[in-house]
């Protein structure tokens, strides 16, 4: 699903496995901040993986999200 200015969100879904993660769906929501030209970005993730890999997969995604946000910020600040 592509983002639009009116919707303020973007959903990404995996087409195949990502390591131990058999299915991944993430939705980013952008909410304008009324003070200035800033926005609040939130990323909600749902994923499927074997129970024994749940903690590892959760940690991997928690570590990857800040870097993804910083990459997006760098692109938008150009």
N, CA, C and O atoms as a Tinker XYZ file with bonds, in Angstrom:
   312  protein
     1  N      0.855000   -1.168000    0.000000    73     2
     2  CA     0.000000    0.000000    0.000000    64     1     3
     3  C      0.900000    1.229000    0.000000    63     2     4     5
     4  O      1.844000    1.312000    0.786000    81     3
     5  N      0.613000    2.169000   -0.868000    73     3     6
     6  CA     1.421000    3.376000   -0.958000    64     5     7
     7  C      0.888000    4.444000   -0.011000    63     6     8     9
     8  O     -0.316000    4.520000    0.236000    81     7
     9  N      1.785000    5.265000    0.516000    73     7    10
    10  CA     1.347000    6.332000    1.418000    64     9    11
    11  C      0.704000    7.472000    0.646000    63    10    12    13
    12  O      0.995000    7.681000   -0.532000    81    11
    13  N     -0.153000    8.190000    1.305000    73    11    14
    14  CA    -0.706000    9.406000    0.734000    64    13    15
    15  C     -0.677000   10.480000    1.809000    63    14    16    17
    16  O     -0.626000   10.178000    3.001000    81    15
    17  N     -0.709000   11.729000    1.382000    73    15    18
    18  CA    -0.723000   12.827000    2.345000    64    17    19
    19  C     -1.958000   12.776000    3.222000    63    18    20    21
    20  O     -1.894000   13.135000    4.398000    81    19
    21  N     -3.086000   12.335000    2.673000    73    19    22
    22  CA    -4.327000   12.317000    3.441000    64    21    23
    23  C     -4.378000   11.163000    4.429000    63    22    24    25
    24  O     -4.886000   11.318000    5.539000    81    23
    25  N     -3.853000   10.003000    4.034000    73    23    26
    26  CA    -3.903000    8.830000    4.908000    64    25    27
    27  C     -2.902000    8.920000    6.050000    63    26    28    29
    28  O     -3.225000    8.571000    7.185000    81    27
    29  N     -1.698000    9.383000    5.764000    73    27    30
    30  CA    -0.675000    9.523000    6.800000    64    29    31
    31  C     -0.106000    8.210000    7.296000    63    30    32    33
    32  O      0.414000    8.146000    8.410000    81    31
    33  N     -0.196000    7.142000    6.479000    73    31    34
    34  CA     0.396000    5.877000    6.900000    64    33    35
    35  C      0.929000    5.111000    5.698000    63    34    36    37
    36  O      0.580000    5.395000    4.552000    81    35
    37  N      1.774000    4.143000    5.983000    73    35    38
    38  CA     2.363000    3.289000    4.964000    64    37    39
    39  C      2.458000    1.887000    5.552000    63    38    40    41
    40  O      2.941000    1.718000    6.672000    81    39
    41  N      2.006000    0.887000    4.814000    73    39    42
    42  CA     2.077000   -0.497000    5.280000    64    41    43
    43  C      3.012000   -1.286000    4.379000    63    42    44    45
    44  O      2.917000   -1.222000    3.153000    81    43
    45  N      3.915000   -2.029000    5.003000    73    43    46
    46  CA     4.871000   -2.878000    4.304000    64    45    47
    47  C      4.628000   -4.306000    4.760000    63    46    48    49
    48  O      4.485000   -4.568000    5.954000    81    47
    49  N      4.582000   -5.229000    3.806000    73    47    50
    50  CA     4.372000   -6.633000    4.138000    64    49    51
    51  C      5.397000   -7.464000    3.387000    63    50    52    53
    52  O      5.651000   -7.234000    2.205000    81    51
    53  N      5.981000   -8.425000    4.075000    73    51    54
    54  CA     7.008000   -9.259000    3.452000    64    53    55
    55  C      6.395000  -10.148000    2.378000    63    54    56    57
    56  O      5.242000  -10.570000    2.475000    81    55
    57  N      7.194000  -10.420000    1.354000    73    55    58
    58  CA     6.780000  -11.324000    0.279000    64    57    59
    59  C      7.328000  -12.724000    0.505000    63    58    60    61
    60  O      6.924000  -13.673000   -0.167000    81    59
    61  N      8.233000  -12.846000    1.437000    73    59    62
    62  CA     8.844000  -14.128000    1.737000    64    61    63
    63  C      9.483000  -14.069000    3.106000    63    62    64    65
    64  O      9.415000  -13.040000    3.779000    81    63
    65  N     10.097000  -15.151000    3.526000    73    63    66
    66  CA    10.715000  -15.194000    4.851000    64    65    67
    67  C     11.848000  -14.183000    4.996000    63    66    68    69
    68  O     12.551000  -13.873000    4.034000    81    67
    69  N     12.009000  -13.687000    6.193000    73    67    70
    70  CA    13.120000  -12.808000    6.558000    64    69    71
    71  C     13.855000  -13.490000    7.702000    63    70    72    73
    72  O     13.595000  -13.196000    8.869000    81    71
    73  N     14.764000  -14.393000    7.383000    73    71    74
    74  CA    15.420000  -15.194000    8.413000    64    73    75
    75  C     14.402000  -16.098000    9.074000    63    74    76    77
    76  O     13.688000  -16.831000    8.390000    81    75
    77  N     14.324000  -16.058000   10.395000    73    75    78
    78  CA    13.373000  -16.894000   11.141000    64    77    79
    79  C     11.944000  -16.352000   11.066000    63    78    80    81
    80  O     10.995000  -17.040000   11.443000    81    79
    81  N     11.794000  -15.120000   10.578000    73    79    82
    82  CA    10.457000  -14.509000   10.485000    64    81    83
    83  C      9.787000  -14.999000    9.203000    63    82    84    85
    84  O     10.268000  -14.740000    8.099000    81    83
    85  N      8.673000  -15.708000    9.365000    73    83    86
    86  CA     7.978000  -16.261000    8.195000    64    85    87
    87  C      7.029000  -15.252000    7.555000    63    86    88    89
    88  O      6.724000  -15.359000    6.367000    81    87
    89  N      6.566000  -14.284000    8.318000    73    87    90
    90  CA     5.680000  -13.234000    7.795000    64    89    91
    91  C      5.893000  -11.978000    8.619000    63    90    92    93
    92  O      6.040000  -12.034000    9.840000    81    91
    93  N      5.906000  -10.835000    7.927000    73    91    94
    94  CA     6.142000   -9.555000    8.584000    64    93    95
    95  C      5.214000   -8.522000    7.980000    63    94    96    97
    96  O      5.083000   -8.430000    6.760000    81    95
    97  N      4.571000   -7.745000    8.837000    73    95    98
    98  CA     3.771000   -6.613000    8.369000    64    97    99
    99  C      4.034000   -5.443000    9.309000    63    98   100   101
   100  O      3.843000   -5.543000   10.521000    81    99
   101  N      4.467000   -4.355000    8.735000    73    99   102
   102  CA     4.739000   -3.147000    9.513000    64   101   103
   103  C      3.953000   -1.983000    8.945000    63   102   104   105
   104  O      3.840000   -1.833000    7.728000    81   103
   105  N      3.413000   -1.163000    9.826000    73   103   106
   106  CA     2.674000    0.023000    9.403000    64   105   107
   107  C      3.267000    1.238000   10.094000    63   106   108   109
   108  O      3.329000    1.311000   11.321000    81   107
   109  N      3.697000    2.182000    9.283000    73   107   110
   110  CA     4.206000    3.447000    9.787000    64   109   111
   111  C      3.110000    4.491000    9.698000    63   110   112   113
   112  O      2.458000    4.636000    8.664000    81   111
   113  N      2.915000    5.213000   10.782000    73   111   114
   114  CA     1.917000    6.275000   10.835000    64   113   115
   115  C      2.625000    7.596000   11.094000    63   114   116   117
   116  O      3.477000    7.701000   11.976000    81   115
   117  N      2.257000    8.595000   10.312000    73   115   118
   118  CA     2.836000    9.928000   10.465000    64   117   119
   119  C      1.741000   10.865000   10.945000    63   118   120   121
   120  O      0.707000   11.022000   10.296000    81   119
   121  N      1.988000   11.494000   12.105000    73   119   122
   122  CA     1.035000   12.437000   12.683000    64   121   123
   123  C      1.705000   13.802000   12.767000    63   122   124   125
   124  O      2.727000   13.939000   13.439000    81   123
   125  N      1.155000   14.815000   12.101000    73   123   126
   126  CA     1.761000   16.141000   12.168000    64   125   127
   127  C      1.773000   16.671000   13.601000    63   126   128   129
   128  O      0.840000   16.441000   14.371000    81   127
   129  N      2.834000   17.374000   13.938000    73   127   130
   130  CA     2.942000   18.065000   15.222000    64   129   131
   131  C      2.519000   19.507000   14.938000    63   130   132   133
   132  O      3.022000   20.129000   14.003000    81   131
   133  N      1.608000   20.033000   15.733000    73   131   134
   134  CA     1.040000   21.354000   15.434000    64   133   135
   135  C      2.040000   22.487000   15.634000    63   134   136   137
   136  O      1.822000   23.584000   15.118000    81   135
   137  N      3.116000   22.260000   16.358000    73   135   138
   138  CA     4.120000   23.292000   16.615000    64   137   139
   139  C      5.258000   23.141000   15.606000    63   138   140   141
   140  O      6.149000   22.316000   15.809000    81   139
   141  N      5.246000   23.906000   14.545000    73   139   142
   142  CA     6.321000   23.865000   13.561000    64   141   143
   143  C      6.017000   22.934000   12.399000    63   142   144   145
   144  O      4.860000   22.651000   12.089000    81   143
   145  N      7.087000   22.466000   11.764000    73   143   146
   146  CA     6.957000   21.610000   10.577000    64   145   147
   147  C      7.447000   20.198000   10.882000    63   146   148   149
   148  O      8.087000   19.559000   10.047000    81   147
   149  N      7.146000   19.729000   12.062000    73   147   150
   150  CA     7.587000   18.401000   12.481000    64   149   151
   151  C      6.435000   17.410000   12.428000    63   150   152   153
   152  O      5.274000   17.781000   12.255000    81   151
   153  N      6.789000   16.139000   12.582000    73   151   154
   154  CA     5.785000   15.081000   12.617000    64   153   155
   155  C      6.248000   13.999000   13.594000    63   154   156   157
   156  O      7.440000   13.853000   13.865000    81   155
   157  N      5.291000   13.256000   14.106000    73   155   158
   158  CA     5.561000   12.121000   14.980000    64   157   159
   159  C      5.378000   10.864000   14.148000    63   158   160   161
   160  O      4.335000   10.680000   13.521000    81   159
   161  N      6.400000    9.984000   14.137000    73   159   162
   162  CA     6.341000    8.753000   13.355000    64   161   163
   163  C      6.261000    7.573000   14.303000    63   162   164   165
   164  O      7.043000    7.460000   15.247000    81   163
   165  N      5.318000    6.708000   14.041000    73   163   166
   166  CA     5.137000    5.497000   14.851000    64   165   167
   167  C      5.146000    4.302000   13.916000    63   166   168   169
   168  O      4.570000    4.362000   12.829000    81   167
   169  N      5.790000    3.218000   14.322000    73   167   170
   170  CA     5.869000    2.009000   13.512000    64   169   171
   171  C      5.310000    0.851000   14.322000    63   170   172   173
   172  O      5.819000    0.542000   15.399000    81   171
   173  N      4.265000    0.207000   13.810000    73   171   174
   174  CA     3.635000   -0.934000   14.466000    64   173   175
   175  C      3.960000   -2.180000   13.658000    63   174   176   177
   176  O      3.791000   -2.188000   12.439000    81   175
   177  N      4.423000   -3.231000   14.321000    73   175   178
   178  CA     4.872000   -4.441000   13.638000    64   177   179
   179  C      4.128000   -5.659000   14.146000    63   178   180   181
   180  O      3.902000   -5.821000   15.345000    81   179
   181  N      3.754000   -6.509000   13.209000    73   179   182
   182  CA     3.238000   -7.845000   13.518000    64   181   183
   183  C      4.092000   -8.827000   12.736000    63   182   184   185
   184  O      4.367000   -8.606000   11.557000    81   183
   185  N      4.518000   -9.913000   13.379000    73   183   186
   186  CA     5.317000  -10.891000   12.658000    64   185   187
   187  C      5.075000  -12.282000   13.226000    63   186   188   189
   188  O      4.640000  -12.449000   14.365000    81   187
   189  N      5.372000  -13.269000   12.394000    73   187   190
   190  CA     5.265000  -14.674000   12.777000    64   189   191
   191  C      6.646000  -15.305000   12.715000    63   190   192   193
   192  O      7.393000  -15.110000   11.756000    81   191
   193  N      6.971000  -16.063000   13.752000    73   191   194
   194  CA     8.215000  -16.813000   13.777000    64   193   195
   195  C      8.028000  -17.974000   14.752000    63   194   196   197
   196  O      7.072000  -17.987000   15.528000    81   195
   197  N      8.936000  -18.947000   14.713000    73   195   198
   198  CA     8.846000  -20.049000   15.681000    64   197   199
   199  C      8.934000  -19.516000   17.111000    63   198   200   201
   200  O      9.649000  -18.552000   17.383000    81   199
   201  N      8.208000  -20.148000   18.005000    73   199   202
   202  CA     8.157000  -19.701000   19.407000    64   201   203
   203  C      9.546000  -19.573000   20.023000    63   202   204   205
   204  O      9.807000  -18.650000   20.796000    81   203
   205  N     10.432000  -20.498000   19.680000    73   203   206
   206  CA    11.774000  -20.457000   20.264000    64   205   207
   207  C     12.628000  -19.299000   19.718000    63   206   208   209
   208  O     13.682000  -18.992000   20.277000    81   207
   209  N     12.183000  -18.665000   18.644000    73   207   210
   210  CA    12.903000  -17.530000   18.057000    64   209   211
   211  C     12.249000  -16.185000   18.381000    63   210   212   213
   212  O     12.749000  -15.138000   17.971000    81   211
   213  N     11.142000  -16.211000   19.110000    73   211   214
   214  CA    10.370000  -14.989000   19.397000    64   213   215
   215  C     11.232000  -13.885000   20.018000    63   214   216   217
   216  O     11.194000  -12.743000   19.560000    81   215
   217  N     11.996000  -14.211000   21.037000    73   215   218
   218  CA    12.813000  -13.198000   21.712000    64   217   219
   219  C     13.893000  -12.650000   20.780000    63   218   220   221
   220  O     14.115000  -11.440000   20.733000    81   219
   221  N     14.570000  -13.540000   20.032000    73   219   222
   222  CA    15.611000  -13.095000   19.110000    64   221   223
   223  C     15.047000  -12.188000   18.014000    63   222   224   225
   224  O     15.637000  -11.159000   17.686000    81   223
   225  N     13.912000  -12.574000   17.456000    73   223   226
   226  CA    13.298000  -11.783000   16.386000    64   225   227
   227  C     12.823000  -10.426000   16.910000    63   226   228   229
   228  O     12.979000   -9.406000   16.238000    81   227
   229  N     12.249000  -10.420000   18.095000    73   227   230
   230  CA    11.805000   -9.162000   18.703000    64   229   231
   231  C     13.002000   -8.234000   18.923000    63   230   232   233
   232  O     12.932000   -7.047000   18.606000    81   231
   233  N     14.088000   -8.767000   19.459000    73   231   234
   234  CA    15.291000   -7.963000   19.686000    64   233   235
   235  C     15.855000   -7.427000   18.377000    63   234   236   237
   236  O     16.268000   -6.270000   18.307000    81   235
   237  N     15.875000   -8.253000   17.351000    73   235   238
   238  CA    16.383000   -7.837000   16.051000    64   237   239
   239  C     15.580000   -6.652000   15.506000    63   238   240   241
   240  O     16.153000   -5.667000   15.041000    81   239
   241  N     14.262000   -6.756000   15.566000    73   239   242
   242  CA    13.406000   -5.678000   15.067000    64   241   243
   243  C     13.526000   -4.419000   15.923000    63   242   244   245
   244  O     13.533000   -3.310000   15.388000    81   243
   245  N     13.621000   -4.573000   17.230000    73   243   246
   246  CA    13.780000   -3.409000   18.111000    64   245   247
   247  C     15.091000   -2.684000   17.855000    63   246   248   249
   248  O     15.158000   -1.462000   17.993000    81   247
   249  N     16.127000   -3.414000   17.486000    73   247   250
   250  CA    17.414000   -2.795000   17.166000    64   249   251
   251  C     17.390000   -2.138000   15.785000    63   250   252   253
   252  O     18.043000   -1.116000   15.577000    81   251
   253  N     16.652000   -2.709000   14.853000    73   251   254
   254  CA    16.629000   -2.201000   13.476000    64   253   255
   255  C     15.776000   -0.943000   13.326000    63   254   256   257
   256  O     16.086000   -0.095000   12.489000    81   255
   257  N     14.717000   -0.802000   14.109000    73   255   258
   258  CA    13.798000    0.323000   13.929000    64   257   259
   259  C     14.443000    1.691000   14.121000    63   258   260   261
   260  O     14.230000    2.569000   13.285000    81   259
   261  N     15.223000    1.916000   15.181000    73   259   262
   262  CA    15.848000    3.243000   15.311000    64   261   263
   263  C     16.727000    3.601000   14.109000    63   262   264   265
   264  O     16.729000    4.751000   13.668000    81   263
   265  N     17.467000    2.635000   13.580000    73   263   266
   266  CA    18.310000    2.896000   12.416000    64   265   267
   267  C     17.449000    3.233000   11.198000    63   266   268   269
   268  O     17.806000    4.106000   10.406000    81   267
   269  N     16.341000    2.558000   11.050000    73   267   270
   270  CA    15.436000    2.855000    9.933000    64   269   271
   271  C     14.889000    4.275000   10.048000    63   270   272   273
   272  O     14.815000    4.993000    9.050000    81   271
   273  N     14.507000    4.682000   11.252000    73   271   274
   274  CA    14.005000    6.038000   11.454000    64   273   275
   275  C     15.089000    7.080000   11.178000    63   274   276   277
   276  O     14.810000    8.126000   10.593000    81   275
   277  N     16.326000    6.797000   11.598000    73   275   278
   278  CA    17.419000    7.738000   11.356000    64   277   279
   279  C     17.711000    7.852000    9.857000    63   278   280   281
   280  O     18.010000    8.941000    9.369000    81   279
   281  N     17.628000    6.751000    9.133000    73   279   282
   282  CA    17.830000    6.787000    7.681000    64   281   283
   283  C     16.743000    7.619000    7.010000    63   282   284   285
   284  O     17.027000    8.423000    6.121000    81   283
   285  N     15.512000    7.426000    7.434000    73   283   286
   286  CA    14.406000    8.201000    6.878000    64   285   287
   287  C     14.594000    9.685000    7.190000    63   286   288   289
   288  O     14.380000   10.537000    6.328000    81   287
   289  N     14.983000    9.981000    8.394000    73   287   290
   290  CA    15.202000   11.391000    8.789000    64   289   291
   291  C     16.290000   12.040000    7.933000    63   290   292   293
   292  O     16.150000   13.185000    7.503000    81   291
   293  N     17.383000   11.296000    7.687000    73   291   294
   294  CA    18.466000   11.833000    6.877000    64   293   295
   295  C     18.007000   12.146000    5.460000    63   294   296   297
   296  O     18.414000   13.153000    4.881000    81   295
   297  N     17.169000   11.296000    4.909000    73   295   298
   298  CA    16.636000   11.533000    3.564000    64   297   299
   299  C     15.721000   12.762000    3.551000    63   298   300   301
   300  O     15.795000   13.588000    2.641000    81   299
   301  N     14.877000   12.874000    4.544000    73   299   302
   302  CA    13.914000   13.978000    4.584000    64   301   303
   303  C     14.569000   15.314000    4.886000    63   302   304   305
   304  O     14.029000   16.355000    4.511000    81   303
   305  N     15.710000   15.317000    5.546000    73   303   306
   306  CA    16.382000   16.567000    5.890000    64   305   307
   307  C     17.234000   17.118000    4.758000    63   306   308   309
   308  O     17.773000   18.218000    4.885000    81   307
   309  N     17.374000   16.395000    3.661000    73   307   310
   310  CA    18.193000   16.857000    2.526000    64   309   311
   311  C     17.532000   18.002000    1.805000    63   310   312
   312  O     18.079000   18.514000    0.828000    81   311
